[in-house]
PDB file of C-alpha atoms in Angstrom:
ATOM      1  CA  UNK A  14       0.000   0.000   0.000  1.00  0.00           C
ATOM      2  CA  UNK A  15       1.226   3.253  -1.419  1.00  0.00           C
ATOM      3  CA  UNK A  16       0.427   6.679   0.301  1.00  0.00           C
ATOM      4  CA  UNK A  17      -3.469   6.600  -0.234  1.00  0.00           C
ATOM      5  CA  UNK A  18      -3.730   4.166  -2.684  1.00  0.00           C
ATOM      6  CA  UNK A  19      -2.526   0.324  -3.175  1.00  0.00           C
ATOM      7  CA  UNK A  20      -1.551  -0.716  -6.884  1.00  0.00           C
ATOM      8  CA  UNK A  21      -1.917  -4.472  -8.643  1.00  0.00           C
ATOM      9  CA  UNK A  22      -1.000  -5.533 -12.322  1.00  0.00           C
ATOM     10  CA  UNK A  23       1.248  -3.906 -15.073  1.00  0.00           C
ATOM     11  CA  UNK A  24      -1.176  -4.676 -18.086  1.00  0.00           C
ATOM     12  CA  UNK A  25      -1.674  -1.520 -20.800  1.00  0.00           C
ATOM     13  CA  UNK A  26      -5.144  -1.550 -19.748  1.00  0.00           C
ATOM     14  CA  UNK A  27      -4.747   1.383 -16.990  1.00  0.00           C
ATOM     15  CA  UNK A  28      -8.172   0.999 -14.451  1.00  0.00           C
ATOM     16  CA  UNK A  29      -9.083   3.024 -11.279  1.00  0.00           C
ATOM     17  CA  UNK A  30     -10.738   1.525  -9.022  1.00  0.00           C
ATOM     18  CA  UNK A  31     -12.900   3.253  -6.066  1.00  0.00           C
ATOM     19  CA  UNK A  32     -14.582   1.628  -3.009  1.00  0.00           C
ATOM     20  CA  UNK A  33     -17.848   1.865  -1.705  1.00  0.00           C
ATOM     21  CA  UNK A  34     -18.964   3.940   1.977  1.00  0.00           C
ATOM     22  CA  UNK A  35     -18.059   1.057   3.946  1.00  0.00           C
ATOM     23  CA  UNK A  36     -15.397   0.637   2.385  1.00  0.00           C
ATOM     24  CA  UNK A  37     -11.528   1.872   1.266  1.00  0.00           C
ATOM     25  CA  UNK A  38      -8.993   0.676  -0.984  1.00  0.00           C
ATOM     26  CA  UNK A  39      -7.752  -2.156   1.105  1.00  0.00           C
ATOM     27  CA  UNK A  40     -11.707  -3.483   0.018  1.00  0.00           C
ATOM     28  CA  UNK A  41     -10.823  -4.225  -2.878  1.00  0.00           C
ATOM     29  CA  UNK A  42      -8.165  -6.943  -1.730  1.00  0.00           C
ATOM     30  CA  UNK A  43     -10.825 -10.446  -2.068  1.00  0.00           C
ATOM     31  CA  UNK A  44     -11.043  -9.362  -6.400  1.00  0.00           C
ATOM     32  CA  UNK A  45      -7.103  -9.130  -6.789  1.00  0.00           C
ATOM     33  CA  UNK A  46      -5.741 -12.482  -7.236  1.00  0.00           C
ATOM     34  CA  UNK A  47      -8.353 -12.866  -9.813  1.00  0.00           C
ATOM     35  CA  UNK A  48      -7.350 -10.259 -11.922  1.00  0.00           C
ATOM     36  CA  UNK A  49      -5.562 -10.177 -14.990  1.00  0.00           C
ATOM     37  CA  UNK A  50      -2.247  -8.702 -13.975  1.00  0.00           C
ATOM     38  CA  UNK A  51      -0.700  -9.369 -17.010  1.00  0.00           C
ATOM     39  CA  UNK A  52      -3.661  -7.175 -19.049  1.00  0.00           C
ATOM     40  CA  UNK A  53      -4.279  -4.397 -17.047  1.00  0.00           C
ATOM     41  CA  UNK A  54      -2.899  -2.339 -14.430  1.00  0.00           C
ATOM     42  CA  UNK A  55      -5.375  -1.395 -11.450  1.00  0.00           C
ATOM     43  CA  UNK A  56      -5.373   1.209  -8.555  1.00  0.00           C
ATOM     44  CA  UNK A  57      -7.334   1.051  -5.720  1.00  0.00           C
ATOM     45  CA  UNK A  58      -7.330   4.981  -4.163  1.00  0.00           C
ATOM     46  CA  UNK A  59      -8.705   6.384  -0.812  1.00  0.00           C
ATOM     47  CA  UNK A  60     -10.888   8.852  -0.326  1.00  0.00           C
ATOM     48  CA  UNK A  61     -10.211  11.619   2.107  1.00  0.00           C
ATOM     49  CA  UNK A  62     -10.893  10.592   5.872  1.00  0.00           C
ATOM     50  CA  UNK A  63     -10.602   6.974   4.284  1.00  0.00           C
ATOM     51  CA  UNK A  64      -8.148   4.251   4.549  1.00  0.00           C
ATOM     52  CA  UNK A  65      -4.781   5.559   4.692  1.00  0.00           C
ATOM     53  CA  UNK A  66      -5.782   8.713   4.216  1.00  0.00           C
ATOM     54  CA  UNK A  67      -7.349   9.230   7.584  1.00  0.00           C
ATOM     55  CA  UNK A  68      -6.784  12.838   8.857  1.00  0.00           C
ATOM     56  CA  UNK A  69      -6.356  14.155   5.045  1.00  0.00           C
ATOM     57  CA  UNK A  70      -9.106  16.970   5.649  1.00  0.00           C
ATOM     58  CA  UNK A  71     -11.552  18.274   3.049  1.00  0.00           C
ATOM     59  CA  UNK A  72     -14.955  19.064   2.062  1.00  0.00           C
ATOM     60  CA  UNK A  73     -15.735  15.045   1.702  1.00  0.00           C
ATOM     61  CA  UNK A  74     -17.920  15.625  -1.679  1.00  0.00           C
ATOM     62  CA  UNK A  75     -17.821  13.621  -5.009  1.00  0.00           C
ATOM     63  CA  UNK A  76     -16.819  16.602  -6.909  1.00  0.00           C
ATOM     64  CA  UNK A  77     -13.656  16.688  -4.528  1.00  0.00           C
ATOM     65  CA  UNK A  78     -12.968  12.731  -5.214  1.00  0.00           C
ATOM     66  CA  UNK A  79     -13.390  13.016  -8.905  1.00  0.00           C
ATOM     67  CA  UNK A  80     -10.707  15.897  -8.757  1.00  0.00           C
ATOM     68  CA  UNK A  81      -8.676  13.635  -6.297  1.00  0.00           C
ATOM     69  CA  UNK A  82      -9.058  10.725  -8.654  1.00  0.00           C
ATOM     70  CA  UNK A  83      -7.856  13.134 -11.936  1.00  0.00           C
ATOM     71  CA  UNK A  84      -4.917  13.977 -10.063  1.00  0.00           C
ATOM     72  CA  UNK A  85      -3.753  10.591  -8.940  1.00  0.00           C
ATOM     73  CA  UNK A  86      -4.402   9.800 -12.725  1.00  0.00           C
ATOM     74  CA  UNK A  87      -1.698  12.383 -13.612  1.00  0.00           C
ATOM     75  CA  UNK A  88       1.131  11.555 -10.733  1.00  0.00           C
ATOM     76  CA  UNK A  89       0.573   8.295 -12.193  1.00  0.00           C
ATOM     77  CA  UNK A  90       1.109   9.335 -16.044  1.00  0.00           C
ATOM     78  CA  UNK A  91      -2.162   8.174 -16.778  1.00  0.00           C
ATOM     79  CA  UNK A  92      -3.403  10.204 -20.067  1.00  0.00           C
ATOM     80  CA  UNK A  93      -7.079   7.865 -20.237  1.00  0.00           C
ATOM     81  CA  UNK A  94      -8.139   5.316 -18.541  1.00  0.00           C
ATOM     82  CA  UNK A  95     -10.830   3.255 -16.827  1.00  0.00           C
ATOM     83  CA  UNK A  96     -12.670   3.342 -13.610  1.00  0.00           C
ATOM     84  CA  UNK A  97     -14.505   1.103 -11.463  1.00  0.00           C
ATOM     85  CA  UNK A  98     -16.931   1.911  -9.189  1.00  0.00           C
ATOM     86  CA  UNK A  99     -18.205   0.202  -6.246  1.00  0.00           C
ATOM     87  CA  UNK A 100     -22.093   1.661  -4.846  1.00  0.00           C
ATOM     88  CA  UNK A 101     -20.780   5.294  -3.980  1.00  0.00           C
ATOM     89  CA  UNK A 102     -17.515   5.151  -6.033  1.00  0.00           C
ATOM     90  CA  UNK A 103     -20.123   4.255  -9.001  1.00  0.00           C
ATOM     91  CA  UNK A 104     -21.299   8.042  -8.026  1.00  0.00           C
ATOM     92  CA  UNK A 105     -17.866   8.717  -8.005  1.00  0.00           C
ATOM     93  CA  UNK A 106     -16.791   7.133 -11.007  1.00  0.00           C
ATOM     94  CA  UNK A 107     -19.537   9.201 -12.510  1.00  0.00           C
ATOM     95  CA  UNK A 108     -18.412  12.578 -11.540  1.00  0.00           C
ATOM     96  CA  UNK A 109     -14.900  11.809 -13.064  1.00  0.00           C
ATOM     97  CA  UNK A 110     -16.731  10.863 -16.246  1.00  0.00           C
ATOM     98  CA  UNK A 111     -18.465  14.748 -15.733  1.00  0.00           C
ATOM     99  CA  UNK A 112     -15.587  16.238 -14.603  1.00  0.00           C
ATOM    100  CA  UNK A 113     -12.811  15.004 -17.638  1.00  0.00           C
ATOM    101  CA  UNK A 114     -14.734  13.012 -19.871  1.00  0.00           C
ATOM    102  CA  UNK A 115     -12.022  12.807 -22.862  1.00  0.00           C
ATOM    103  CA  UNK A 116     -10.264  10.831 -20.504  1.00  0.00           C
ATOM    104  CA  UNK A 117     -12.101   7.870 -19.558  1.00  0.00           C
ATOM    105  CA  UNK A 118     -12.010   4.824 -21.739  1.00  0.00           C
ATOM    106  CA  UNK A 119     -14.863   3.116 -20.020  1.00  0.00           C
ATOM    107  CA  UNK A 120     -17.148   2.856 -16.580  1.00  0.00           C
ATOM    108  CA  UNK A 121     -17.816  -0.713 -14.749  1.00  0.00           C
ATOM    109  CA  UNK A 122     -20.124   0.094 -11.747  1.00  0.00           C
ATOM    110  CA  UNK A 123     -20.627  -2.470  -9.058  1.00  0.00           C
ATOM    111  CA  UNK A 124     -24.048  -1.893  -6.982  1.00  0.00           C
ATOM    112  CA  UNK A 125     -23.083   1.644  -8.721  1.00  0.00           C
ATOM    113  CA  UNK A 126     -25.297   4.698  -7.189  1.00  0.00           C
ATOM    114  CA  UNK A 127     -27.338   6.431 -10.032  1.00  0.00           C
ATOM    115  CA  UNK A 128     -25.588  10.357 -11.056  1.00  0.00           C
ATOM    116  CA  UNK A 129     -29.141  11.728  -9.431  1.00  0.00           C
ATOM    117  CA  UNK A 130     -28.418  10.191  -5.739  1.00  0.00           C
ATOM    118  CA  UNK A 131     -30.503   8.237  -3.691  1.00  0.00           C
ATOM    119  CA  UNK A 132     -34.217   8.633  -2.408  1.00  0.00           C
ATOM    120  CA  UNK A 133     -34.800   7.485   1.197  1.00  0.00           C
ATOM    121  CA  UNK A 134     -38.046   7.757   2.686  1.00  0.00           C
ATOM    122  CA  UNK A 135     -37.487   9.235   6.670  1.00  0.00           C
ATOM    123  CA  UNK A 136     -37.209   5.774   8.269  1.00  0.00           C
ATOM    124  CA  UNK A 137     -34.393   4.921   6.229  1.00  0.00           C
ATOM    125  CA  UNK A 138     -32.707   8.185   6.023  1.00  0.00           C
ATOM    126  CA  UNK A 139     -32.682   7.639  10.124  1.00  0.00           C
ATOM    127  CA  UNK A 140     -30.970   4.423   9.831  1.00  0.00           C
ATOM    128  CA  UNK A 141     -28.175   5.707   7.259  1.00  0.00           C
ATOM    129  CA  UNK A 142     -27.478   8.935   9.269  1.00  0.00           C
ATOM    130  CA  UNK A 143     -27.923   6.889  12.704  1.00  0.00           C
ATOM    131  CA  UNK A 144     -24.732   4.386  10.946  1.00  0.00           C
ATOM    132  CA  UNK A 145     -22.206   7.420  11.310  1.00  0.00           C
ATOM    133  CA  UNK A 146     -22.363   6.725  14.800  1.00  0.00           C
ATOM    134  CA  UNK A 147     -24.028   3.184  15.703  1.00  0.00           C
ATOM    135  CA  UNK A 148     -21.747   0.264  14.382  1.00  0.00           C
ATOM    136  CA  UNK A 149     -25.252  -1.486  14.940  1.00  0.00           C
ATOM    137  CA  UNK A 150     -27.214   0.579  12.370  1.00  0.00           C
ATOM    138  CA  UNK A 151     -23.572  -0.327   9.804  1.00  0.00           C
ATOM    139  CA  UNK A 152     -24.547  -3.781  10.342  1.00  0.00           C
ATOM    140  CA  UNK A 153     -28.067  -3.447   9.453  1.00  0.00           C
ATOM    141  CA  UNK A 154     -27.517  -1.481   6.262  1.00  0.00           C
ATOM    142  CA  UNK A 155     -25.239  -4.314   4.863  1.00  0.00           C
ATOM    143  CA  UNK A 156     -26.878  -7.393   6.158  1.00  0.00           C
ATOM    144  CA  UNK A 157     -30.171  -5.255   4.295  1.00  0.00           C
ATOM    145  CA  UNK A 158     -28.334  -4.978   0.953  1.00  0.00           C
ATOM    146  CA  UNK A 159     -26.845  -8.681   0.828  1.00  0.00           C
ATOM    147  CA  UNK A 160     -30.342  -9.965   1.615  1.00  0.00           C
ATOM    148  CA  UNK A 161     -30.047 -10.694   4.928  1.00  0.00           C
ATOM    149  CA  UNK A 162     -28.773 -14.599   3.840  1.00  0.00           C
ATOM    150  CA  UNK A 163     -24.306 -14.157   4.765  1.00  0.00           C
ATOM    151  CA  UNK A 164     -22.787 -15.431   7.858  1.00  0.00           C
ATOM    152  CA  UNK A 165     -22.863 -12.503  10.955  1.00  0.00           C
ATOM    153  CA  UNK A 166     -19.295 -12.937  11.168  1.00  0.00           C
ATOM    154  CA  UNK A 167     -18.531 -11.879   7.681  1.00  0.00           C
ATOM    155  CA  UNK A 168     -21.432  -9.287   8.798  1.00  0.00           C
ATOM    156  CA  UNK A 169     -19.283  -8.023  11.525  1.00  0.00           C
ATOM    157  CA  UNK A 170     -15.874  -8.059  10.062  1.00  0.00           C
ATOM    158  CA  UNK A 171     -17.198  -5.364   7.382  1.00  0.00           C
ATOM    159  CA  UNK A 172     -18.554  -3.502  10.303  1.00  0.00           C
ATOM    160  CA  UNK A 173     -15.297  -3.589  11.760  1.00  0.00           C
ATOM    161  CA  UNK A 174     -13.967  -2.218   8.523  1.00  0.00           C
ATOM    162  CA  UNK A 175     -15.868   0.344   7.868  1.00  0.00           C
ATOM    163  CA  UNK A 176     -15.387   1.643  11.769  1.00  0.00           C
ATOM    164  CA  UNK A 177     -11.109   1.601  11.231  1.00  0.00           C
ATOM    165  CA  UNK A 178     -11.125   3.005   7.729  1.00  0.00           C
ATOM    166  CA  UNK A 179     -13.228   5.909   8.154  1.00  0.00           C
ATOM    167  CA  UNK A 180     -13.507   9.246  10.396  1.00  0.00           C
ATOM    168  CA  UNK A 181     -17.073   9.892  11.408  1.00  0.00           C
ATOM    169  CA  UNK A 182     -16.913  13.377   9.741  1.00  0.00           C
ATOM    170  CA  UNK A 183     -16.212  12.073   6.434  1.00  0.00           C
ATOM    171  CA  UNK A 184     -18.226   9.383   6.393  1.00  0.00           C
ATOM    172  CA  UNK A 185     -20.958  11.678   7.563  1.00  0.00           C
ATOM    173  CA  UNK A 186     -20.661  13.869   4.921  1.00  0.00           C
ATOM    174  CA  UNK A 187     -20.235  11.727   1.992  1.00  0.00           C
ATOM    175  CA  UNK A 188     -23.777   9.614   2.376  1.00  0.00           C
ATOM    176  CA  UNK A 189     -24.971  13.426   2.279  1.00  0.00           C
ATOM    177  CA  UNK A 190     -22.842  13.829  -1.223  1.00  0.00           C
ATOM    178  CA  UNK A 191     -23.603  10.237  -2.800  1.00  0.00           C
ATOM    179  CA  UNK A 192     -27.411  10.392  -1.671  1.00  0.00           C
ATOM    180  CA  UNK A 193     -28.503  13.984  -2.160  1.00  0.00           C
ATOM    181  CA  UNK A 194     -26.001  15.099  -5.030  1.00  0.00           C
ATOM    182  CA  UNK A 195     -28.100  15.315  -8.205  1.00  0.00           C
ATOM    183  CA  UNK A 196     -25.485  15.876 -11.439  1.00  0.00           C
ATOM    184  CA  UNK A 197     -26.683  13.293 -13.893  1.00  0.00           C
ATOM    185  CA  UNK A 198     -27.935  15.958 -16.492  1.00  0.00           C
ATOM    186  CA  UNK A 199     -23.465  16.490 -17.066  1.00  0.00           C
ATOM    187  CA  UNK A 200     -23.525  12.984 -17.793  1.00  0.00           C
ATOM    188  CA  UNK A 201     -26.907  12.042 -20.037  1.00  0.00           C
ATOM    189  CA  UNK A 202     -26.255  11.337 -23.196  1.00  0.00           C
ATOM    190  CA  UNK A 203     -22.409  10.345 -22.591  1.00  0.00           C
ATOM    191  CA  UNK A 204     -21.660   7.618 -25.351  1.00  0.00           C
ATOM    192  CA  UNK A 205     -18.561   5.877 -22.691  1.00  0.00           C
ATOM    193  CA  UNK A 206     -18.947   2.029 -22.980  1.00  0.00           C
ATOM    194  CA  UNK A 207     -20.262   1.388 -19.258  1.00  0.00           C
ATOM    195  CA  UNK A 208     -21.590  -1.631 -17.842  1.00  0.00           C
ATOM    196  CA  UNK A 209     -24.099  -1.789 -14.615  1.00  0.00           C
ATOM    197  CA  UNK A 210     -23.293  -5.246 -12.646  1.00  0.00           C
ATOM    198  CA  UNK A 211     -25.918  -5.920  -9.979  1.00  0.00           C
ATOM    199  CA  UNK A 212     -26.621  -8.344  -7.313  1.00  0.00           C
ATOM    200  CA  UNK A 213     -29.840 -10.628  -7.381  1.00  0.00           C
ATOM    201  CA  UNK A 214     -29.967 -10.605  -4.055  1.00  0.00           C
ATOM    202  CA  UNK A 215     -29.161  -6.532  -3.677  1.00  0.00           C
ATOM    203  CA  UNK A 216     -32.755  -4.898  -2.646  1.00  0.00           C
ATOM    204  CA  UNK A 217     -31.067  -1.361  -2.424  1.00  0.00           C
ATOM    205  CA  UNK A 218     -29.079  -0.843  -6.443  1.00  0.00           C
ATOM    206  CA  UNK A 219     -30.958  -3.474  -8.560  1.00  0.00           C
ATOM    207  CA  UNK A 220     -31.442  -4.022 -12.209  1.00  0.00           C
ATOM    208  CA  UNK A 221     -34.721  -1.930 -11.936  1.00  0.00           C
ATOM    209  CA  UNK A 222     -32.813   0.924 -10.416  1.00  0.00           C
ATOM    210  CA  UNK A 223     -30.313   0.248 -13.025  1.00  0.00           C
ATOM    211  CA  UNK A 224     -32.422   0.443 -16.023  1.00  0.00           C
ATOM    212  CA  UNK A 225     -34.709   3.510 -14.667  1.00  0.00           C
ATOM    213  CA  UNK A 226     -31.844   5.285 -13.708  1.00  0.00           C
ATOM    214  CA  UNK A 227     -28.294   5.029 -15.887  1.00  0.00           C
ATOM    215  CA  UNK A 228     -30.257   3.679 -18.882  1.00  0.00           C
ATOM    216  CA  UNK A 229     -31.942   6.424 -19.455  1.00  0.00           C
ATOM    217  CA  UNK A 230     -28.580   8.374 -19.536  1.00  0.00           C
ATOM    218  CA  UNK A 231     -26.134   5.646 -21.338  1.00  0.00           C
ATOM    219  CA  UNK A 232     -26.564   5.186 -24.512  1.00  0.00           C
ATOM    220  CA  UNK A 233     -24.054   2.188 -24.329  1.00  0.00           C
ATOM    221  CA  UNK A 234     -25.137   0.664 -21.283  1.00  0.00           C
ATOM    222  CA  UNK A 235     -24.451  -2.986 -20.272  1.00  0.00           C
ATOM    223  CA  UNK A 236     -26.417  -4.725 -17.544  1.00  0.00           C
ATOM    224  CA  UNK A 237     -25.357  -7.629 -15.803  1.00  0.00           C
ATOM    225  CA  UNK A 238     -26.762  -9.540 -12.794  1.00  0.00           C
ATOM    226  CA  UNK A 239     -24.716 -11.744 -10.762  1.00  0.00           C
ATOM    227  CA  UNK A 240     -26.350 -14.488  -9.016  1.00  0.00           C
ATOM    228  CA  UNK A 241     -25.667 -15.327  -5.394  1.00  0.00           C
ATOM    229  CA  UNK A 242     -24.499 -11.881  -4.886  1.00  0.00           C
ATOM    230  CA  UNK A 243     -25.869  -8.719  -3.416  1.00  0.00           C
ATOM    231  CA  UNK A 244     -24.375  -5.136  -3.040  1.00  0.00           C
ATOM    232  CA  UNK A 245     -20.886  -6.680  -1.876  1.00  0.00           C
ATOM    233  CA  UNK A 246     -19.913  -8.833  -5.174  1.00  0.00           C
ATOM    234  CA  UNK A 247     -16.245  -7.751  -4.140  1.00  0.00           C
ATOM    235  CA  UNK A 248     -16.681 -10.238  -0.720  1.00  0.00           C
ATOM    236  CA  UNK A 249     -19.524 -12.196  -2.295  1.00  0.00           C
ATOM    237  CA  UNK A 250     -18.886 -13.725  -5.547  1.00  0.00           C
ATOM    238  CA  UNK A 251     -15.734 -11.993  -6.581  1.00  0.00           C
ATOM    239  CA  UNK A 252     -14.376 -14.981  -9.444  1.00  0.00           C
ATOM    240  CA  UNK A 253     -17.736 -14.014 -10.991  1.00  0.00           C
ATOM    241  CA  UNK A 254     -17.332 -10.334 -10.325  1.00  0.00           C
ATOM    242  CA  UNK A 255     -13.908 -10.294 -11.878  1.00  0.00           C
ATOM    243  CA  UNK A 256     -14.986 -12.578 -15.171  1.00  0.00           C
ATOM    244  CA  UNK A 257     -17.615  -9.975 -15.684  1.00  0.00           C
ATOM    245  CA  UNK A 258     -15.354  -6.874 -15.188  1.00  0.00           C
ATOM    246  CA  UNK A 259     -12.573  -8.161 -17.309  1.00  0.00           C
ATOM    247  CA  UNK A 260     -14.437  -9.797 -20.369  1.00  0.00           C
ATOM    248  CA  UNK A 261     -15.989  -5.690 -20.485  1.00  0.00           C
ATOM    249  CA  UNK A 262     -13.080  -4.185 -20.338  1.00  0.00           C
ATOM    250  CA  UNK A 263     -11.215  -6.421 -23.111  1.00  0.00           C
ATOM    251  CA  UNK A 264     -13.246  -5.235 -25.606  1.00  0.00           C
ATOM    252  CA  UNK A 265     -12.378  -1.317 -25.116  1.00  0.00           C
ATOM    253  CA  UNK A 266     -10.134  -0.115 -26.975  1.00  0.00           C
TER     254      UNK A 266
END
């Protein structure tokens, strides 16, 4: 693990990948061994008040991790290149697409949250909010979204995650920027090659939210739904994950 970011393959294929709210780039870790390295070379970054970059301060918005994002890109020598996107880094992914989109080759989103943020009716707005500071209310939210079906230790260790990668602030503030951040009108019409992958099991980001949501805006949209998965593929299912993110990707040029 590099200074905010941890680095896997030296393929020409250049990806970016960004993790979810529970998550950071150490998430990614279960999808790496079954990844081409030989194809494409990935990077996994951290968000501000993420990961390892815990204390970085900032304004904790996507707009600020898209320019993030753009700038590792360039340190890197990255000229274009492709990002994936897991549930809020799908938002993320998006706002790179809106921020620099000459530069992205393609978009994979995993559970990806639509460009026009998330509606929650007031009970579940109370549980999301209530999860900045109740590990419980964590646990709920992901057992919720995997179907309530996975073991409550695996349950627990992504609690325990979430709780030592990310500082309550930031956390805080980016459900408010993935959830209630409405850009999609920068992005409608974009003709990037992006593909949707959704969980069966995933109540939260399925293929209906998919297909009422980035359809409408993607001309070259692919949907795909994994079986035996639900908003976690990464932890899930991730040979399938992988097979389905790679066999996308191989055909951009």
């Amino acid at each position: 693990m590099t200074d905010g970011y941890r680095t896997f393959g030296h393929g020409d294929h250049r990806v970016m990948a960004l993790n979810g709210w529970f998550g950071s780039a150490e998430a990614w870790r279960p999808l790496l061994p079954h990844l081409d390295p030989q194809a494409f070379s990935f990077v996994c970054m951290d968000y501000r008040g993420y990961g390892a970059r815990k204390g970085v301060a900032g304004e904790y918005s996507l707009a600020e991790a898209a320019r993030d994002a753009l700038a590792l890109a360039d340190d890197l020598g990255w000229e274009r290149f492709s990002v994936i996107g897991h549930s809020m880094g799908g938002s993320v992914m998006q706002r790179i697409l809106a921020e620099a989109p000459e530069r992205v080759c393609a978009l994979v989103g995993v559970s990806p949250v639509p460009a026009s943020g998330i509606p929650f009716d007031a009970q579940s707005w109370k549980l999301f909010t209530g999860a900045v500071d109740d590990p419980l209310d964590r646990r709920t939210i992901i057992d919720f979204t995997t179907g309530g079906r996975l073991t409550g230790v695996w349950l627990d260790a992504m609690v325990e995650h979430s709780v030592a990668n990310s500082e309550k602030a930031a956390f805080a503030a980016y459900l408010e920027a993935w959830a209630r951040t409405d850009f999609h009108a920068s992005i409608a019409g974009s003709p990037v090659p992006i593909k949707a992958i959704v969980g069966e099991h995933d109540p939260a980001i399925s293929a209906e939210v998919v297909r009422s949501t980035f359809e409408k805006w993607y001309p070259n949209l692919e949907v795909d739904v994994l079986a035996n998965a639900g908003h976690y593929a990464v932890d899930e299912t991730p040979i399938a994950l992988a097979t389905s993110i790679e066999r996308f990707l191989a055909e951009v040029r």
